[in-house]
Amino acid sequence: MQTYQNTNRARRYKAYVSTLGTTQIHLRNPMIIAWWSAAFPGFGHLLLSKYLRGYVLVLWEIIININANVNLAMIYSFNREFDKATMILEPRWVLLYIPVYIYGIWDSYRTSVDMNKVYILADRENARFINFQITALEINYLDKRKPWIAVMWSFFMPGAGQLYIHRIVTAFFLMIWVVTIVYLSHFLESVHFLVLGNLNEAKEVLNMEWLLFIPSVYFFAMYDSYVNTVENNKLFDNEQRNFLMHRYQKPNFDLPLTLNKRDR
């Protein structure tokens, strides 16, 4: 007996609202996505909502980087100690690092270009989607929020801005890694000694290999929270407009786009 797949649905959706977050597609600059992948492999994919691929690349970056001593080599290079930078690199791990690093940049750029095309088609179809989810564990719904608040909370604690806009999985992922990196780099201990005026101890206690991860994670958390807050606000406006047009606007109603001079 032949069975047929149910096709009584739209081909493409611009967003999916679940209890764990709101996933959406929107236009992105492929060069910016590729730049974030170059700054930290996996971040470009997280911006594209390619979460599983992004988490794998982030884990890979940290594990391989530490074993290959890439950050330590960068520190020696900044100090113009190129001989030490060359000697400290671990060839067995560096040869694993290079191809996947380049792949992350290439794949994020390629995926960004493809998803821009998909978004254009989805925007033309303008399919309706569920904008409210409630379960025993969480409630998620489309709402307008302030981008600067998301950036502020991400500055104080990376991941908090994602919690503000209900990106639960990404928020927990960022928080776990930030706590790990800050702890292993002894960053807060260094701040403590710096406040007490012990500059030498503040410098000596730092683990520079782990410290170099902090800027990328901090700035990514702020950028990601800002961009997604702005796009969620646009998505809310679009969904609300579609609802009002479908529910209240008559098909023969001519919506004036400009006002007459006497109406101004």
Short mmCIF file of N, CA, C and O in Angstrom, two decimals, residues 33 36-37 40-62 100 103-105 107-108 111 167 169-170 173-174 177 220 224:
data_model
loop_
_atom_site.label_atom_id
_atom_site.label_comp_id
_atom_site.label_asym_id
_atom_site.label_seq_id
_atom_site.Cartn_x
_atom_site.Cartn_y
_atom_site.Cartn_z
N ILE A 33 30.28 36.66 9.42
CA ILE A 33 30.19 35.29 9.93
C ILE A 33 31.53 34.58 9.81
O ILE A 33 31.99 33.92 10.76
N TRP A 36 34.00 35.86 12.50
CA TRP A 36 33.80 35.27 13.82
C TRP A 36 34.32 33.84 13.88
O TRP A 36 34.83 33.39 14.91
N SER A 37 34.19 33.11 12.78
CA SER A 37 34.76 31.76 12.74
C SER A 37 36.28 31.80 12.80
O SER A 37 36.91 30.89 13.34
N PHE A 40 37.18 32.64 16.51
CA PHE A 40 36.99 31.48 17.38
C PHE A 40 36.13 30.48 16.62
O PHE A 40 34.94 30.72 16.42
N PRO A 41 36.71 29.37 16.15
CA PRO A 41 35.94 28.39 15.40
C PRO A 41 34.68 27.95 16.14
O PRO A 41 34.73 27.62 17.33
N GLY A 42 33.57 27.98 15.44
CA GLY A 42 32.28 27.61 16.02
C GLY A 42 31.37 28.80 16.25
O GLY A 42 30.15 28.66 16.21
N PHE A 43 31.95 29.98 16.49
CA PHE A 43 31.12 31.15 16.76
C PHE A 43 30.31 31.57 15.53
O PHE A 43 29.17 32.01 15.65
N GLY A 44 30.90 31.45 14.35
CA GLY A 44 30.16 31.77 13.13
C GLY A 44 28.96 30.87 12.95
O GLY A 44 27.88 31.32 12.54
N HIS A 45 29.10 29.60 13.28
CA HIS A 45 27.99 28.65 13.16
C HIS A 45 26.93 28.92 14.22
O HIS A 45 25.73 28.76 13.96
N LEU A 46 27.34 29.33 15.42
CA LEU A 46 26.35 29.66 16.44
C LEU A 46 25.52 30.87 16.03
O LEU A 46 24.32 30.93 16.30
N LEU A 47 26.14 31.84 15.35
CA LEU A 47 25.39 32.98 14.84
C LEU A 47 24.38 32.57 13.78
O LEU A 47 23.34 33.22 13.63
N LEU A 48 24.67 31.50 13.07
CA LEU A 48 23.76 30.99 12.04
C LEU A 48 22.72 30.03 12.61
O LEU A 48 21.94 29.46 11.85
N SER A 49 22.72 29.84 13.93
CA SER A 49 21.83 28.89 14.60
C SER A 49 22.15 27.45 14.23
O SER A 49 21.29 26.57 14.36
N LYS A 50 23.36 27.20 13.77
CA LYS A 50 23.83 25.84 13.53
C LYS A 50 24.50 25.36 14.83
O LYS A 50 25.72 25.27 14.93
N TYR A 51 23.66 25.06 15.81
CA TYR A 51 24.15 24.87 17.17
C TYR A 51 25.04 23.64 17.33
O TYR A 51 26.13 23.73 17.92
N LEU A 52 24.61 22.49 16.84
CA LEU A 52 25.40 21.28 17.04
C LEU A 52 26.77 21.40 16.38
O LEU A 52 27.80 21.05 16.96
N ARG A 53 26.78 21.93 15.17
CA ARG A 53 28.05 22.11 14.47
C ARG A 53 28.92 23.13 15.21
O ARG A 53 30.13 22.98 15.33
N GLY A 54 28.29 24.19 15.70
CA GLY A 54 29.03 25.22 16.42
C GLY A 54 29.61 24.71 17.72
O GLY A 54 30.77 25.00 18.05
N TYR A 55 28.83 23.94 18.50
CA TYR A 55 29.33 23.42 19.77
C TYR A 55 30.51 22.47 19.55
O TYR A 55 31.48 22.49 20.32
N VAL A 56 30.43 21.66 18.51
CA VAL A 56 31.52 20.73 18.22
C VAL A 56 32.80 21.50 17.90
O VAL A 56 33.89 21.17 18.39
N LEU A 57 32.69 22.55 17.08
CA LEU A 57 33.88 23.32 16.70
C LEU A 57 34.45 24.10 17.88
O LEU A 57 35.67 24.27 17.98
N VAL A 58 33.59 24.60 18.77
CA VAL A 58 34.09 25.31 19.95
C VAL A 58 34.87 24.34 20.85
O VAL A 58 35.97 24.67 21.33
N LEU A 59 34.31 23.17 21.10
CA LEU A 59 35.02 22.17 21.89
C LEU A 59 36.34 21.78 21.24
O LEU A 59 37.37 21.64 21.91
N TRP A 60 36.30 21.61 19.94
CA TRP A 60 37.51 21.24 19.20
C TRP A 60 38.57 22.33 19.33
O TRP A 60 39.74 22.05 19.56
N GLU A 61 38.17 23.60 19.19
CA GLU A 61 39.11 24.71 19.28
C GLU A 61 39.82 24.72 20.63
O GLU A 61 41.05 24.87 20.69
N ILE A 62 39.07 24.58 21.71
CA ILE A 62 39.68 24.66 23.03
C ILE A 62 40.62 23.48 23.28
O ILE A 62 41.74 23.64 23.75
N VAL A 100 40.97 21.96 10.15
CA VAL A 100 39.63 22.17 10.71
C VAL A 100 39.38 23.66 10.93
O VAL A 100 38.26 24.15 10.77
N TYR A 103 38.45 24.92 7.61
CA TYR A 103 37.12 24.40 7.27
C TYR A 103 36.03 25.21 7.97
O TYR A 103 34.98 25.51 7.37
N GLY A 104 36.23 25.56 9.25
CA GLY A 104 35.22 26.31 9.98
C GLY A 104 34.93 27.64 9.32
O GLY A 104 33.77 28.07 9.23
N ILE A 105 35.98 28.34 8.85
CA ILE A 105 35.78 29.62 8.17
C ILE A 105 35.04 29.43 6.87
O ILE A 105 34.07 30.14 6.55
N ASP A 107 33.14 26.86 5.84
CA ASP A 107 31.79 26.32 5.97
C ASP A 107 30.82 27.37 6.50
O ASP A 107 29.66 27.42 6.07
N SER A 108 31.26 28.23 7.42
CA SER A 108 30.37 29.26 7.93
C SER A 108 30.04 30.28 6.84
O SER A 108 28.90 30.75 6.74
N THR A 111 27.64 28.47 4.33
CA THR A 111 26.32 28.30 4.93
C THR A 111 25.58 29.63 5.03
O THR A 111 24.36 29.69 4.82
N ARG A 167 17.48 32.35 24.86
CA ARG A 167 18.29 31.39 24.10
C ARG A 167 18.97 30.50 25.13
O ARG A 167 20.14 30.65 25.44
N VAL A 169 19.85 27.19 25.58
CA VAL A 169 20.96 26.26 25.37
C VAL A 169 22.26 27.02 25.15
O VAL A 169 23.30 26.70 25.75
N THR A 170 22.23 28.04 24.30
CA THR A 170 23.43 28.83 24.06
C THR A 170 23.88 29.55 25.33
O THR A 170 25.08 29.67 25.59
N PHE A 173 25.63 27.04 27.55
CA PHE A 173 26.91 26.68 26.94
C PHE A 173 27.94 27.76 27.17
O PHE A 173 29.10 27.48 27.55
N LEU A 174 27.57 29.02 26.95
CA LEU A 174 28.49 30.14 27.17
C LEU A 174 28.88 30.27 28.64
O LEU A 174 30.05 30.49 28.98
N TRP A 177 31.43 27.57 29.76
CA TRP A 177 32.77 27.79 29.25
C TRP A 177 33.41 29.04 29.83
O TRP A 177 34.62 29.09 30.06
N PHE A 220 31.90 38.02 21.68
CA PHE A 220 30.90 37.24 20.95
C PHE A 220 29.58 37.22 21.68
O PHE A 220 28.51 37.35 21.07
N ASP A 224 26.35 38.56 19.84
CA ASP A 224 25.27 37.60 19.58
C ASP A 224 23.97 38.04 20.24
O ASP A 224 22.90 37.96 19.63
#
